Coordinates of C-alpha atoms in Angstrom, one line a residue:
M1 CA 153.7 176.3 -15.5
N2 CA 150.4 177.8 -16.6
R3 CA 150.1 181.4 -17.8
V4 CA 148.4 182.6 -14.7
R5 CA 151.1 181.3 -12.4
R6 CA 153.8 182.8 -14.7
L7 CA 152.1 186.2 -14.4
V8 CA 152.0 186.0 -10.6
L9 CA 155.7 185.2 -10.4
I10 CA 156.6 187.9 -12.8
V11 CA 154.7 190.5 -10.7
F12 CA 156.1 189.2 -7.4
Y13 CA 159.7 189.2 -8.5
G14 CA 159.2 192.5 -10.3
F15 CA 158.2 194.1 -7.0
T16 CA 161.1 192.5 -5.2
F17 CA 163.6 193.8 -7.8
L18 CA 162.2 197.3 -7.3
T19 CA 163.0 197.1 -3.5
Y20 CA 166.6 196.5 -4.3
D21 CA 167.0 199.4 -6.6
G22 CA 167.6 202.2 -4.0
A23 CA 163.9 203.3 -3.9
I24 CA 161.2 201.9 -1.8
G25 CA 159.6 199.0 -3.6
K26 CA 156.1 199.0 -5.0
A27 CA 155.4 195.9 -2.9
Q28 CA 155.8 198.0 0.2
Y29 CA 153.6 200.8 -1.2
D30 CA 150.8 198.3 -2.1
S31 CA 151.0 196.2 1.1
Y32 CA 151.2 198.4 4.2
E33 CA 147.5 197.9 4.7
R34 CA 148.1 194.2 5.1
P35 CA 150.1 192.2 7.6
P36 CA 152.7 192.7 9.0
I37 CA 152.0 196.4 8.9
D38 CA 148.1 196.5 8.9
Y39 CA 148.3 200.3 9.0
L40 CA 144.6 201.0 9.1
N41 CA 143.8 198.6 12.0
A42 CA 146.8 198.1 14.1
E43 CA 146.7 199.6 17.6
V44 CA 148.7 202.8 18.1
H45 CA 150.2 204.6 21.1
D46 CA 151.2 207.9 19.6
P47 CA 151.0 211.1 21.6
V48 CA 147.5 212.0 20.3
A49 CA 146.2 208.5 21.1
R50 CA 147.6 208.8 24.6
L51 CA 146.0 212.3 25.0
A52 CA 142.7 210.8 23.9
E53 CA 143.0 208.1 26.6
R54 CA 143.7 210.8 29.2
I55 CA 140.6 212.7 28.2
Q56 CA 138.4 209.6 28.1
S57 CA 139.6 208.6 31.6
G58 CA 138.9 212.0 33.0
E59 CA 142.6 212.7 33.8
T60 CA 142.7 215.6 31.4
K61 CA 140.1 218.1 30.2
L62 CA 140.5 220.3 27.1
E63 CA 139.5 223.9 27.3
F64 CA 137.5 225.5 24.5
E65 CA 137.9 229.2 23.3
P66 CA 135.6 231.0 20.9
S67 CA 138.4 232.1 18.5
F68 CA 140.7 229.1 18.6
G69 CA 138.5 226.2 19.8
Y70 CA 140.6 223.5 21.4
L71 CA 143.8 224.7 19.8
R72 CA 145.6 226.4 22.7
S73 CA 144.6 223.6 25.1
V74 CA 145.8 220.7 22.9
L75 CA 149.1 222.5 22.2
K76 CA 149.7 222.7 26.0
E77 CA 148.7 219.0 26.5
L78 CA 151.0 217.9 23.7
D79 CA 153.9 220.2 24.7
I80 CA 154.0 222.0 21.4
P81 CA 155.4 225.6 21.5
T82 CA 153.5 228.4 19.9
S83 CA 156.8 229.6 18.5
S84 CA 156.7 226.7 16.1
Q85 CA 153.8 228.3 14.2
A86 CA 154.2 228.1 10.4
L87 CA 151.6 229.7 8.1
V88 CA 150.6 228.2 4.8
F89 CA 148.3 230.0 2.4
S90 CA 148.2 227.6 -0.5
K91 CA 145.1 225.4 -0.9
T92 CA 147.0 222.1 -0.4
S93 CA 145.3 220.5 2.6
L94 CA 142.1 219.1 4.0
Q95 CA 140.2 222.3 4.7
L96 CA 141.2 224.1 1.5
T97 CA 138.0 226.2 1.3
R98 CA 139.1 227.8 4.6
I99 CA 142.6 228.7 3.3
S100 CA 143.8 231.8 1.3
P101 CA 146.5 234.4 1.5
R102 CA 144.2 236.5 3.6
R103 CA 143.4 233.5 5.9
P104 CA 146.4 231.1 6.0
R105 CA 146.4 227.8 7.8
A106 CA 148.5 227.6 10.9
L107 CA 150.7 224.6 11.6
Y108 CA 152.3 223.8 15.0
F109 CA 154.7 221.0 15.8
N110 CA 157.1 219.3 18.1
D111 CA 159.4 216.3 17.5
D112 CA 156.4 213.9 17.2
V113 CA 153.2 215.7 16.5
Y114 CA 151.9 218.2 13.9
V115 CA 148.7 220.2 14.5
G116 CA 146.8 222.1 11.8
F117 CA 144.4 225.0 12.5
C118 CA 142.2 227.0 10.1
Q119 CA 140.2 230.0 11.0
R120 CA 136.5 229.1 11.3
G121 CA 137.6 225.5 10.5
D122 CA 135.3 222.6 11.3
V123 CA 138.1 220.5 12.8
L124 CA 141.7 220.6 14.1
E125 CA 143.9 218.3 12.1
F126 CA 146.6 216.1 13.7
A127 CA 149.4 214.0 12.4
S128 CA 151.1 212.1 15.2
T129 CA 154.1 209.7 15.1
D130 CA 153.6 206.2 16.5
S131 CA 156.8 204.4 17.3
R132 CA 155.7 201.3 15.3
Q133 CA 153.2 202.5 12.7
G134 CA 154.6 206.0 11.9
A135 CA 152.4 208.9 10.8
T136 CA 148.8 208.5 12.2
F137 CA 146.2 211.1 11.3
Y138 CA 143.3 212.4 13.4
T139 CA 140.7 215.2 13.5
L140 CA 139.0 216.9 16.4
E141 CA 135.7 218.8 15.9
Q142 CA 135.9 222.4 16.8
N143 CA 132.7 222.7 18.9
D144 CA 132.0 222.5 22.6
E145 CA 128.6 220.9 22.3
D146 CA 129.9 217.3 22.8
E147 CA 132.8 215.9 24.6
P148 CA 136.0 216.3 22.5
E149 CA 136.8 213.1 20.6
F150 CA 139.8 212.5 18.3
I151 CA 138.7 210.6 15.2
R152 CA 141.4 208.5 13.6
D153 CA 141.6 208.7 9.8
R154 CA 141.1 205.3 8.1
G155 CA 142.7 206.1 4.8
G156 CA 141.4 209.3 3.5
C157 CA 144.5 211.3 4.3
L158 CA 146.7 208.8 2.5
S159 CA 145.7 210.1 -0.9
C160 CA 148.2 212.9 -0.3
H161 CA 150.2 211.5 2.6
A162 CA 151.4 208.2 1.1
S163 CA 153.3 208.7 -2.1
S164 CA 156.8 209.1 -3.4
R165 CA 156.7 212.5 -1.7
T166 CA 156.5 210.7 1.6
Q167 CA 159.0 207.9 0.7
N168 CA 156.0 205.7 -0.2
V169 CA 154.8 205.2 3.4
P170 CA 152.1 207.1 5.3
G171 CA 154.1 210.2 6.2
Y172 CA 154.7 213.9 6.2
L173 CA 155.8 216.5 3.6
V174 CA 156.5 220.2 3.2
R175 CA 155.3 221.2 -0.3
S176 CA 156.4 224.4 -2.1
V177 CA 154.1 225.6 -4.9
F178 CA 153.5 228.6 -7.1
A179 CA 150.3 229.9 -5.5
D180 CA 148.0 232.5 -7.1
A181 CA 146.1 235.4 -5.3
A182 CA 143.4 232.9 -4.1
G183 CA 146.0 230.4 -2.8
R184 CA 145.4 228.0 -5.7
P185 CA 148.6 226.2 -6.7
K186 CA 149.6 226.6 -10.3
L187 CA 150.5 223.0 -10.8
G188 CA 151.6 223.6 -14.4
S189 CA 154.5 225.6 -13.1
G190 CA 155.8 222.7 -11.0
T191 CA 155.9 221.9 -7.3
F192 CA 158.7 221.0 -4.9
T193 CA 158.8 218.6 -1.9
T194 CA 161.4 220.2 0.3
D195 CA 163.9 219.1 3.0
Q196 CA 167.4 220.2 4.0
T197 CA 168.8 219.2 0.6
S198 CA 166.5 221.5 -1.3
D199 CA 167.8 224.7 -3.0
F200 CA 166.8 227.7 -0.9
H201 CA 165.4 229.1 -4.2
D202 CA 162.7 226.4 -4.3
R203 CA 161.4 226.6 -0.7
W204 CA 158.2 227.8 0.8
G205 CA 156.1 228.7 -2.1
G206 CA 152.6 229.2 -0.7
W207 CA 153.9 229.8 2.8
Y208 CA 154.5 232.9 4.8
V209 CA 158.0 233.3 6.1
T210 CA 159.3 235.7 8.8
G211 CA 163.0 236.1 9.5
Q212 CA 166.3 237.2 7.9
H213 CA 168.2 235.3 5.3
G214 CA 170.4 237.9 3.7
S215 CA 171.0 237.7 -0.1
M216 CA 169.4 234.2 -0.4
R217 CA 165.9 234.1 -1.9
H218 CA 163.0 231.8 -1.4
M219 CA 159.4 231.5 -2.7
G220 CA 157.7 232.5 0.5
N221 CA 155.4 235.5 0.9
A222 CA 155.0 235.9 -2.8
I223 CA 152.0 235.5 -5.1
C224 CA 152.3 234.0 -8.6
V225 CA 150.5 236.4 -11.0
D226 CA 151.2 234.8 -14.4
D227 CA 153.8 232.0 -14.4
E228 CA 157.1 230.9 -12.9
A229 CA 159.0 233.3 -15.2
S230 CA 157.3 236.3 -13.6
F231 CA 157.4 235.1 -10.0
D232 CA 159.1 237.8 -7.8
R233 CA 161.1 236.2 -5.0
D234 CA 162.5 239.6 -3.9
S235 CA 159.0 240.8 -2.9
G236 CA 158.9 238.2 0.0
A237 CA 162.5 238.4 1.1
N238 CA 163.7 239.2 4.7
E239 CA 160.2 239.8 5.9
M240 CA 159.6 240.5 9.7
D241 CA 156.0 241.8 9.7
L242 CA 153.1 240.1 8.0
S243 CA 150.3 242.4 9.2
D244 CA 149.9 244.1 5.8
R245 CA 149.1 240.7 4.2
F246 CA 146.5 239.4 6.6
N247 CA 145.1 239.9 10.1
T248 CA 147.8 238.5 12.3
D249 CA 145.8 239.1 15.5
A250 CA 143.7 236.1 14.4
Y251 CA 146.5 233.7 15.2
L252 CA 148.4 232.7 18.3
S253 CA 151.5 234.4 16.9
P254 CA 152.0 237.0 14.2
H255 CA 155.0 235.0 12.8
S256 CA 155.9 232.1 10.5
D257 CA 159.5 231.6 11.7
I258 CA 162.1 230.7 9.0
V259 CA 164.1 228.6 11.5
A260 CA 160.9 226.6 12.4
L261 CA 160.3 226.0 8.7
M262 CA 163.8 224.8 8.1
V263 CA 163.6 222.4 11.1
L264 CA 160.1 221.3 9.9
E265 CA 161.5 220.4 6.4
H266 CA 164.2 218.3 7.9
Q267 CA 162.0 216.6 10.4
T268 CA 159.2 215.5 8.1
Q269 CA 161.5 213.6 5.7
M270 CA 163.6 212.2 8.6
H271 CA 160.4 210.8 10.1
N272 CA 159.5 209.3 6.7
A273 CA 162.9 207.7 6.4
I274 CA 162.6 206.1 9.8
A275 CA 159.0 204.8 9.0
S276 CA 160.1 203.5 5.7
A277 CA 162.9 201.6 7.3
N278 CA 160.5 200.2 9.9
Y279 CA 158.0 199.0 7.3
E280 CA 160.6 197.6 4.9
T281 CA 162.4 195.6 7.6
R282 CA 159.2 194.2 9.0
Q283 CA 157.9 193.3 5.5
A284 CA 161.3 191.7 4.5
L285 CA 161.4 189.6 7.7
H286 CA 157.7 188.6 7.4
Q287 CA 158.2 187.4 3.8
S288 CA 161.5 185.6 4.7
Y289 CA 159.8 183.8 7.6
Q290 CA 156.9 182.8 5.4
M291 CA 159.4 181.3 2.9
N292 CA 161.1 179.5 5.7
E293 CA 158.0 177.4 6.2
L294 CA 157.6 176.7 2.5
L295 CA 161.3 175.8 2.0
E296 CA 161.6 174.0 5.4
R297 CA 164.4 176.4 6.5
P298 CA 165.2 176.9 10.2
E299 CA 162.8 179.2 12.1
G300 CA 164.1 182.7 12.3
F301 CA 166.4 182.3 9.2
I302 CA 166.8 185.6 7.4
S303 CA 167.2 185.2 3.6
D304 CA 169.8 187.0 1.5
S305 CA 167.1 189.0 -0.2
A306 CA 165.7 190.3 3.2
T307 CA 169.2 191.1 4.3
R308 CA 169.8 193.2 1.1
R309 CA 166.5 195.1 1.7
I310 CA 167.4 195.9 5.3
A311 CA 170.9 196.9 4.2
A312 CA 169.5 199.3 1.6
S313 CA 167.1 200.9 4.2
T314 CA 170.0 201.2 6.6
E315 CA 171.9 203.3 4.1
R316 CA 168.9 205.5 3.5
V317 CA 168.4 206.2 7.2
L318 CA 172.2 207.0 7.7
R319 CA 172.1 209.5 4.8
H320 CA 169.2 211.3 6.3
L321 CA 170.6 211.2 9.8
L322 CA 173.9 212.6 8.8
M323 CA 172.4 215.3 6.5
C324 CA 174.0 214.1 3.3
E325 CA 173.7 216.5 0.3
E326 CA 172.5 219.3 2.6
F327 CA 172.1 222.6 0.8
V328 CA 175.0 225.0 1.8
L329 CA 173.7 228.3 3.1
T330 CA 175.4 231.2 1.4
D331 CA 174.2 233.8 4.0
A332 CA 173.2 233.7 7.7
V333 CA 169.6 232.9 8.7
S334 CA 167.9 234.2 11.8
G335 CA 164.3 233.7 13.0
S336 CA 161.7 236.2 14.2
T337 CA 160.6 234.3 17.4
S338 CA 162.0 232.4 20.3
F339 CA 161.7 229.1 18.3
A340 CA 165.5 228.6 18.0
D341 CA 166.0 229.0 21.7
D342 CA 162.9 226.8 22.5
F343 CA 164.1 224.1 20.1
E344 CA 167.7 224.1 21.5
A345 CA 166.5 224.0 25.1
R346 CA 165.0 220.6 24.7
G347 CA 168.4 219.0 24.7
P348 CA 169.8 216.6 25.7
V349 CA 173.4 217.9 26.1
D350 CA 176.7 216.1 26.6
G351 CA 179.3 216.7 29.3
H352 CA 180.6 219.8 27.4
G353 CA 177.2 221.3 27.0
R354 CA 176.9 220.3 23.3
S355 CA 173.7 219.1 21.7
L356 CA 172.5 217.7 18.4
R357 CA 169.8 220.3 18.6
E358 CA 172.3 223.2 18.5
L359 CA 171.7 225.3 15.4
N360 CA 174.3 226.6 13.1
L361 CA 172.3 228.8 10.6
Q362 CA 175.5 230.2 9.0
T363 CA 176.3 227.5 6.5
R364 CA 174.0 224.7 7.5
L365 CA 171.0 223.9 9.7
F366 CA 172.7 222.1 12.7
E367 CA 176.1 222.7 14.3
Y368 CA 176.5 218.9 14.6
P369 CA 174.8 217.4 11.6
C370 CA 173.2 214.3 13.0
S371 CA 169.5 214.4 13.4
Y372 CA 168.0 214.8 16.9
L373 CA 165.3 212.3 15.8
I374 CA 167.8 209.6 16.7
Y375 CA 166.4 210.2 20.3
S376 CA 162.8 209.8 19.1
D377 CA 160.4 207.0 20.0
A378 CA 160.2 206.3 16.3
F379 CA 163.9 205.5 16.0
A380 CA 163.8 203.5 19.3
G381 CA 160.9 201.5 17.8
L382 CA 162.8 200.3 14.8
P383 CA 163.2 196.5 14.7
D384 CA 166.5 195.4 16.2
E385 CA 167.5 193.9 12.8
I386 CA 167.9 197.4 11.4
R387 CA 168.4 199.7 14.4
S388 CA 171.6 197.9 15.5
P389 CA 173.2 198.0 12.0
I390 CA 172.3 201.7 11.7
L391 CA 174.0 202.5 15.1
S392 CA 177.0 200.3 14.3
Q393 CA 177.6 201.9 11.0
L394 CA 177.0 205.3 12.4
I395 CA 179.7 204.7 15.0
E396 CA 182.0 203.4 12.4
I397 CA 181.6 206.5 10.2
L398 CA 182.0 208.9 13.1
A399 CA 185.1 207.1 14.4
A400 CA 186.8 206.7 11.0
D401 CA 189.9 208.8 10.0
E402 CA 188.6 208.8 6.4
V403 CA 185.0 208.4 5.2
P404 CA 183.3 207.7 1.9
D405 CA 182.6 210.8 -0.3
E406 CA 178.9 210.9 0.7
Y407 CA 180.0 211.8 4.3
A408 CA 182.8 214.1 3.3
H409 CA 180.8 217.1 4.4
L410 CA 181.5 216.0 8.0
S411 CA 185.0 217.0 9.0
K412 CA 187.0 214.8 11.4
P413 CA 186.5 217.2 14.4
T414 CA 182.7 217.4 13.6
R415 CA 182.5 213.6 13.5
T416 CA 184.4 213.3 16.7
A417 CA 182.1 215.8 18.4
I418 CA 178.9 214.0 17.2
L419 CA 180.2 210.7 18.5
S420 CA 181.0 212.3 21.8
I421 CA 177.6 213.8 22.1
L422 CA 176.0 210.4 21.3
R423 CA 178.1 208.6 23.8
D424 CA 177.0 210.9 26.5
T425 CA 173.3 211.1 25.5
L426 CA 172.3 207.8 24.0
P427 CA 173.0 204.8 26.3
E428 CA 172.9 202.3 23.4
V429 CA 175.7 204.1 21.6
Q430 CA 177.8 204.2 24.8
Q431 CA 177.3 200.5 25.3
M432 CA 178.3 199.7 21.7
V433 CA 181.4 201.9 21.9
L434 CA 182.5 200.3 25.1
A435 CA 181.9 196.8 23.7
S436 CA 184.0 197.7 20.6
N437 CA 186.8 199.1 22.8
N438 CA 186.8 196.0 25.0
A439 CA 186.9 193.8 21.9
N440 CA 189.9 195.6 20.6

């Protein structure tokens, strides 16, 4: 074997080894722009793409306002509540010259779409979840001189939105930084990518936060004057009114609801976990089928290595779904808007009126800790080779009398309630439970 060929094999098997080691492999990170993912070129059918089609066909027309441009109109078309508004003042996004503590960027979201608005911004920014390709990014120019047109990003956004912070796939993140008086992050003091597992102490640096959280402290609403050691978390605690910090009349809402922020943190990394599992499964199967041709194996044969990769992704999704290692709240949390009610009202509910969207906010985020994104198009779009194992193992965990330590945060009554909710609200689970009962 010549030296060049040895190098190729070393690199190939090095990448494969990384995928087995609990983190997403470098092979995946380097190859989502190629088949079978073909991220930059594959057709997408996410909510923003569908809205663009409705506009082009004349079925829908966006309304333009002098202060907000197309913002209010697109939120209505995409069914995104104003109560979801979160305000970020750190210069950590596309239109950073438009962002400061006196002029924060507004973010709005529902289960599938995120919309970014800057005062006097050139564009509205969109990140929309496709059931197959995951996070897809768009801009819409904020002028009424031409017909509104969504421009799909072709890789520019991935410099920030495809890294270890997004589980190494094109994805989403909530980032907490030590921001100075101009909104510039003091990167030397460290940054945090946050989700439901993050210590409350490390959340929302560079964000505005409204709502009550008792004795707990976060990084929101505060400016970093010198360094981390002098950062005053008390100054931003339990804030209900932001009008002394900036002109709140310049936004659709004067709030940046703490409950919306907590849901946002969970949702972004849950979406990433689903997309990562989607990519990893498709890549593993693609590589296995290619090897079938070379090794003259039966068509459709799935190799042991592909099986191990899919199994590892299954475990990662389950840990996210069931809120493993979630930070335990030490005081009650309450929001400043109708977001909690708006969020819970989206259901679905079981025969007892229970829902996976029901919030707890006393000791944890959800009353029944299983992510509502199990109902999402992204989860439904997972390949059968991983969706079925996820659901089978989920049912097994929820039905068990005893569970592994990583799921010990779920009491037996809580597991029973989650399984009951899923049986009533997710037909695929109901069918699998019935089939299991019949088999026994």
